[in-house]
mmCIF file with all atom_site columns, C-alpha atoms in Angstrom:
data_model
loop_
_atom_site.group_PDB
_atom_site.id
_atom_site.type_symbol
_atom_site.label_atom_id
_atom_site.label_alt_id
_atom_site.label_comp_id
_atom_site.label_asym_id
_atom_site.label_entity_id
_atom_site.label_seq_id
_atom_site.pdbx_PDB_ins_code
_atom_site.Cartn_x
_atom_site.Cartn_y
_atom_site.Cartn_z
_atom_site.occupancy
_atom_site.B_iso_or_equiv
_atom_site.pdbx_formal_charge
_atom_site.auth_seq_id
_atom_site.auth_comp_id
_atom_site.auth_asym_id
_atom_site.auth_atom_id
_atom_site.pdbx_PDB_model_num
ATOM 1   C CA . MET A 1 1   ? -54.883 49.350 -74.575 1.00 69.00 ? 897 MET A CA 1
ATOM 2   C CA . THR A 1 2   ? -56.691 50.520 -71.398 1.00 82.00 ? 898 THR A CA 1
ATOM 3   C CA . SER A 1 3   ? -55.356 49.856 -67.967 1.00 85.00 ? 899 SER A CA 1
ATOM 4   C CA . THR A 1 4   ? -58.245 47.531 -67.253 1.00 91.00 ? 900 THR A CA 1
ATOM 5   C CA . THR A 1 5   ? -57.273 45.546 -70.520 1.00 91.00 ? 901 THR A CA 1
ATOM 6   C CA . HIS A 1 6   ? -53.759 45.602 -69.448 1.00 85.00 ? 902 HIS A CA 1
ATOM 7   C CA . GLN A 1 7   ? -54.656 44.513 -66.029 1.00 87.00 ? 903 GLN A CA 1
ATOM 8   C CA . LYS A 1 8   ? -56.596 41.510 -67.192 1.00 88.00 ? 904 LYS A CA 1
ATOM 9   C CA . HIS A 1 9   ? -53.972 40.411 -69.591 1.00 88.00 ? 905 HIS A CA 1
ATOM 10  C CA . HIS A 1 10  ? -51.291 40.699 -66.893 1.00 86.00 ? 906 HIS A CA 1
ATOM 11  C CA . ASP A 1 11  ? -53.453 38.597 -64.460 1.00 87.00 ? 907 ASP A CA 1
ATOM 12  C CA . SER A 1 12  ? -54.190 36.123 -67.023 1.00 86.00 ? 908 SER A CA 1
ATOM 13  C CA . LEU A 1 13  ? -50.463 35.668 -67.723 1.00 87.00 ? 909 LEU A CA 1
ATOM 14  C CA . ILE A 1 14  ? -49.611 35.328 -63.973 1.00 88.00 ? 910 ILE A CA 1
ATOM 15  C CA . MET A 1 15  ? -52.369 32.762 -63.668 1.00 88.00 ? 911 MET A CA 1
ATOM 16  C CA . TYR A 1 16  ? -50.908 30.585 -66.645 1.00 90.00 ? 912 TYR A CA 1
ATOM 17  C CA . VAL A 1 17  ? -47.550 31.268 -65.142 1.00 90.00 ? 913 VAL A CA 1
ATOM 18  C CA . ASN A 1 18  ? -48.871 29.595 -61.667 1.00 89.00 ? 914 ASN A CA 1
ATOM 19  C CA . ASP A 1 19  ? -50.550 26.731 -63.740 1.00 90.00 ? 915 ASP A CA 1
ATOM 20  C CA . VAL A 1 20  ? -47.208 25.921 -65.225 1.00 91.00 ? 916 VAL A CA 1
ATOM 21  C CA . ILE A 1 21  ? -45.764 25.824 -61.793 1.00 92.00 ? 917 ILE A CA 1
ATOM 22  C CA . ALA A 1 22  ? -48.176 23.428 -60.462 1.00 90.00 ? 918 ALA A CA 1
ATOM 23  C CA . LEU A 1 23  ? -47.681 21.202 -63.668 1.00 90.00 ? 919 LEU A CA 1
ATOM 24  C CA . GLU A 1 24  ? -44.031 21.120 -63.071 1.00 92.00 ? 920 GLU A CA 1
ATOM 25  C CA . ARG A 1 25  ? -44.641 20.074 -59.482 1.00 91.00 ? 921 ARG A CA 1
ATOM 26  C CA . ASP A 1 26  ? -46.712 17.303 -60.486 1.00 89.00 ? 922 ASP A CA 1
ATOM 27  C CA . VAL A 1 27  ? -44.033 16.189 -62.905 1.00 89.00 ? 923 VAL A CA 1
ATOM 28  C CA . ILE A 1 28  ? -41.552 16.304 -59.954 1.00 92.00 ? 924 ILE A CA 1
ATOM 29  C CA . ASN A 1 29  ? -44.084 14.252 -57.877 1.00 88.00 ? 925 ASN A CA 1
ATOM 30  C CA . ALA A 1 30  ? -44.496 11.590 -60.475 1.00 88.00 ? 926 ALA A CA 1
ATOM 31  C CA . ILE A 1 31  ? -40.783 11.168 -61.078 1.00 90.00 ? 927 ILE A CA 1
ATOM 32  C CA . GLU A 1 32  ? -39.885 10.882 -57.446 1.00 88.00 ? 928 GLU A CA 1
ATOM 33  C CA . GLY A 1 33  ? -42.371 8.127  -57.367 1.00 85.00 ? 929 GLY A CA 1
ATOM 34  C CA . GLN A 1 34  ? -40.791 6.427  -60.114 1.00 88.00 ? 930 GLN A CA 1
ATOM 35  C CA . LEU A 1 35  ? -37.392 6.665  -58.892 1.00 90.00 ? 931 LEU A CA 1
ATOM 36  C CA . ASP A 1 36  ? -38.687 4.472  -55.954 1.00 87.00 ? 932 ASP A CA 1
ATOM 37  C CA . ASP A 1 37  ? -39.731 1.718  -58.212 1.00 88.00 ? 933 ASP A CA 1
ATOM 38  C CA . GLU A 1 38  ? -37.306 -1.361 -58.400 1.00 90.00 ? 934 GLU A CA 1
ATOM 39  C CA . LYS A 1 39  ? -37.336 -1.727 -62.008 1.00 90.00 ? 935 LYS A CA 1
ATOM 40  C CA . VAL A 1 40  ? -36.243 1.882  -62.418 1.00 90.00 ? 936 VAL A CA 1
ATOM 41  C CA . LYS A 1 41  ? -33.618 1.421  -59.680 1.00 91.00 ? 937 LYS A CA 1
ATOM 42  C CA . ALA A 1 42  ? -32.376 -1.526 -61.669 1.00 94.00 ? 938 ALA A CA 1
ATOM 43  C CA . ASN A 1 43  ? -32.123 0.700  -64.812 1.00 92.00 ? 939 ASN A CA 1
ATOM 44  C CA . GLY A 1 44  ? -29.445 3.148  -64.084 1.00 91.00 ? 940 GLY A CA 1
ATOM 45  C CA . GLU A 1 45  ? -29.430 4.933  -67.253 1.00 94.00 ? 941 GLU A CA 1
ATOM 46  C CA . PHE A 1 46  ? -33.137 5.352  -66.963 1.00 92.00 ? 942 PHE A CA 1
ATOM 47  C CA . ALA A 1 47  ? -33.135 6.487  -63.499 1.00 94.00 ? 943 ALA A CA 1
ATOM 48  C CA . ASN A 1 48  ? -30.355 9.364  -64.496 1.00 95.00 ? 944 ASN A CA 1
ATOM 49  C CA . VAL A 1 49  ? -32.756 10.469 -67.444 1.00 94.00 ? 945 VAL A CA 1
ATOM 50  C CA . LEU A 1 50  ? -35.521 10.851 -64.696 1.00 94.00 ? 946 LEU A CA 1
ATOM 51  C CA . ARG A 1 51  ? -33.433 12.659 -62.268 1.00 95.00 ? 947 ARG A CA 1
ATOM 52  C CA . GLU A 1 52  ? -32.532 15.040 -65.172 1.00 96.00 ? 948 GLU A CA 1
ATOM 53  C CA . ILE A 1 53  ? -36.122 15.643 -66.098 1.00 95.00 ? 949 ILE A CA 1
ATOM 54  C CA . ALA A 1 54  ? -36.604 16.449 -62.281 1.00 94.00 ? 950 ALA A CA 1
ATOM 55  C CA . ILE A 1 55  ? -33.757 18.712 -62.011 1.00 96.00 ? 951 ILE A CA 1
ATOM 56  C CA . GLY A 1 56  ? -34.742 20.742 -64.927 1.00 96.00 ? 952 GLY A CA 1
ATOM 57  C CA . ALA A 1 57  ? -38.461 20.915 -63.519 1.00 95.00 ? 953 ALA A CA 1
ATOM 58  C CA . GLU A 1 58  ? -37.198 22.344 -60.495 1.00 95.00 ? 954 GLU A CA 1
ATOM 59  C CA . LEU A 1 59  ? -34.986 24.844 -62.198 1.00 96.00 ? 955 LEU A CA 1
ATOM 60  C CA . ARG A 1 60  ? -37.940 26.117 -64.145 1.00 95.00 ? 956 ARG A CA 1
ATOM 61  C CA . ILE A 1 61  ? -40.221 26.357 -61.221 1.00 94.00 ? 957 ILE A CA 1
ATOM 62  C CA . GLY A 1 62  ? -37.528 28.753 -59.636 1.00 94.00 ? 958 GLY A CA 1
ATOM 63  C CA . ARG A 1 63  ? -37.588 30.965 -62.513 1.00 94.00 ? 959 ARG A CA 1
ATOM 64  C CA . LEU A 1 64  ? -41.372 30.932 -62.747 1.00 92.00 ? 960 LEU A CA 1
ATOM 65  C CA . GLN A 1 65  ? -41.669 31.811 -59.110 1.00 91.00 ? 961 GLN A CA 1
ATOM 66  C CA . LYS A 1 66  ? -39.233 34.562 -59.663 1.00 92.00 ? 962 LYS A CA 1
ATOM 67  C CA . ILE A 1 67  ? -41.450 35.911 -62.491 1.00 89.00 ? 963 ILE A CA 1
ATOM 68  C CA . THR A 1 68  ? -44.606 35.752 -60.252 1.00 88.00 ? 964 THR A CA 1
ATOM 69  C CA . GLU A 1 69  ? -43.080 37.552 -57.059 1.00 88.00 ? 965 GLU A CA 1
ATOM 70  C CA . ASP A 1 70  ? -41.646 40.225 -59.752 1.00 87.00 ? 966 ASP A CA 1
ATOM 71  C CA . GLU A 1 71  ? -45.152 40.619 -61.161 1.00 82.00 ? 967 GLU A CA 1
ATOM 72  C CA . LYS A 1 72  ? -46.779 40.521 -57.532 1.00 78.00 ? 968 LYS A CA 1
ATOM 73  C CA . GLY A 1 73  ? -48.583 37.352 -58.331 1.00 67.00 ? 969 GLY A CA 1
ATOM 74  C CA . ALA A 1 74  ? -47.018 35.331 -55.391 1.00 55.00 ? 970 ALA A CA 1
ATOM 75  C CA . THR A 1 75  ? -50.267 35.118 -53.454 1.00 50.00 ? 971 THR A CA 1
ATOM 76  C CA . GLY A 1 76  ? -52.253 33.418 -56.191 1.00 55.00 ? 972 GLY A CA 1
ATOM 77  C CA . ALA A 1 77  ? -49.179 31.045 -56.721 1.00 52.00 ? 973 ALA A CA 1
ATOM 78  C CA . ALA A 1 78  ? -48.866 30.251 -53.174 1.00 57.00 ? 974 ALA A CA 1
ATOM 79  C CA . VAL A 1 79  ? -52.638 29.201 -52.895 1.00 57.00 ? 975 VAL A CA 1
ATOM 80  C CA . LYS A 1 80  ? -52.669 27.096 -56.116 1.00 58.00 ? 976 LYS A CA 1
ATOM 81  C CA . GLU A 1 81  ? -49.337 25.418 -55.108 1.00 60.00 ? 977 GLU A CA 1
ATOM 82  C CA . ALA A 1 82  ? -50.944 24.578 -51.708 1.00 59.00 ? 978 ALA A CA 1
ATOM 83  C CA . VAL A 1 83  ? -53.877 23.028 -53.614 1.00 59.00 ? 979 VAL A CA 1
ATOM 84  C CA . MET A 1 84  ? -51.950 21.212 -56.300 1.00 63.00 ? 980 MET A CA 1
ATOM 85  C CA . GLY A 1 85  ? -49.650 19.947 -53.484 1.00 62.00 ? 981 GLY A CA 1
ATOM 86  C CA . VAL A 1 86  ? -52.610 18.046 -51.871 1.00 59.00 ? 982 VAL A CA 1
ATOM 87  C CA . ALA A 1 87  ? -53.698 16.657 -55.190 1.00 60.00 ? 983 ALA A CA 1
ATOM 88  C CA . GLY A 1 88  ? -49.955 15.511 -55.798 1.00 63.00 ? 984 GLY A CA 1
ATOM 89  C CA . SER A 1 89  ? -50.066 13.814 -52.620 1.00 60.00 ? 985 SER A CA 1
ATOM 90  C CA . LEU A 1 90  ? -53.313 12.055 -53.496 1.00 56.00 ? 986 LEU A CA 1
ATOM 91  C CA . ALA A 1 91  ? -51.995 11.009 -56.723 1.00 61.00 ? 987 ALA A CA 1
ATOM 92  C CA . GLY A 1 92  ? -48.615 9.784  -55.306 1.00 60.00 ? 988 GLY A CA 1
ATOM 93  C CA . LEU A 1 93  ? -51.100 7.711  -52.826 1.00 56.00 ? 989 LEU A CA 1
ATOM 94  C CA . TYR A 1 94  ? -52.785 6.289  -55.550 1.00 56.00 ? 990 TYR A CA 1
ATOM 95  C CA . GLY A 1 95  ? -49.732 5.367  -57.650 1.00 62.00 ? 991 GLY A CA 1
ATOM 96  C CA . LYS A 1 96  ? -48.557 3.184  -54.584 1.00 60.00 ? 992 LYS A CA 1
ATOM 97  C CA . LEU A 1 97  ? -51.553 1.337  -54.582 1.00 56.00 ? 993 LEU A CA 1
ATOM 98  C CA . ARG A 1 98  ? -51.345 0.441  -58.371 1.00 58.00 ? 994 ARG A CA 1
ATOM 99  C CA . GLU A 1 99  ? -49.461 -2.961 -59.088 1.00 60.00 ? 995 GLU A CA 1
ATOM 100 C CA . HIS A 1 100 ? -47.176 -1.093 -61.595 1.00 56.00 ? 996 HIS A CA 1
ATOM 101 C CA . PRO A 1 101 ? -46.817 2.552  -60.857 1.00 51.00 ? 997 PRO A CA 1
#
């Protein structure tokens, strides 16, 4: 494998890792919005499951960020994270406008 091909594969893998980080952040944002819902608060067992999912996502984000840092992909991750953060915030606002988030 040539070094150019290797670099392309490396860059693609970092891009995919960054995509997963963004996806995990979206999951956390969605769950945090659900945890504010009165129906969810009334069901302690369901709320606990949602919290466990969010905690797992946070742990995965930490591991994935370490991978991007180790592989010199942190700059792309930071940009993608910022863009996804804005998109997540907009989705959260939309969720608050719906009758049943």
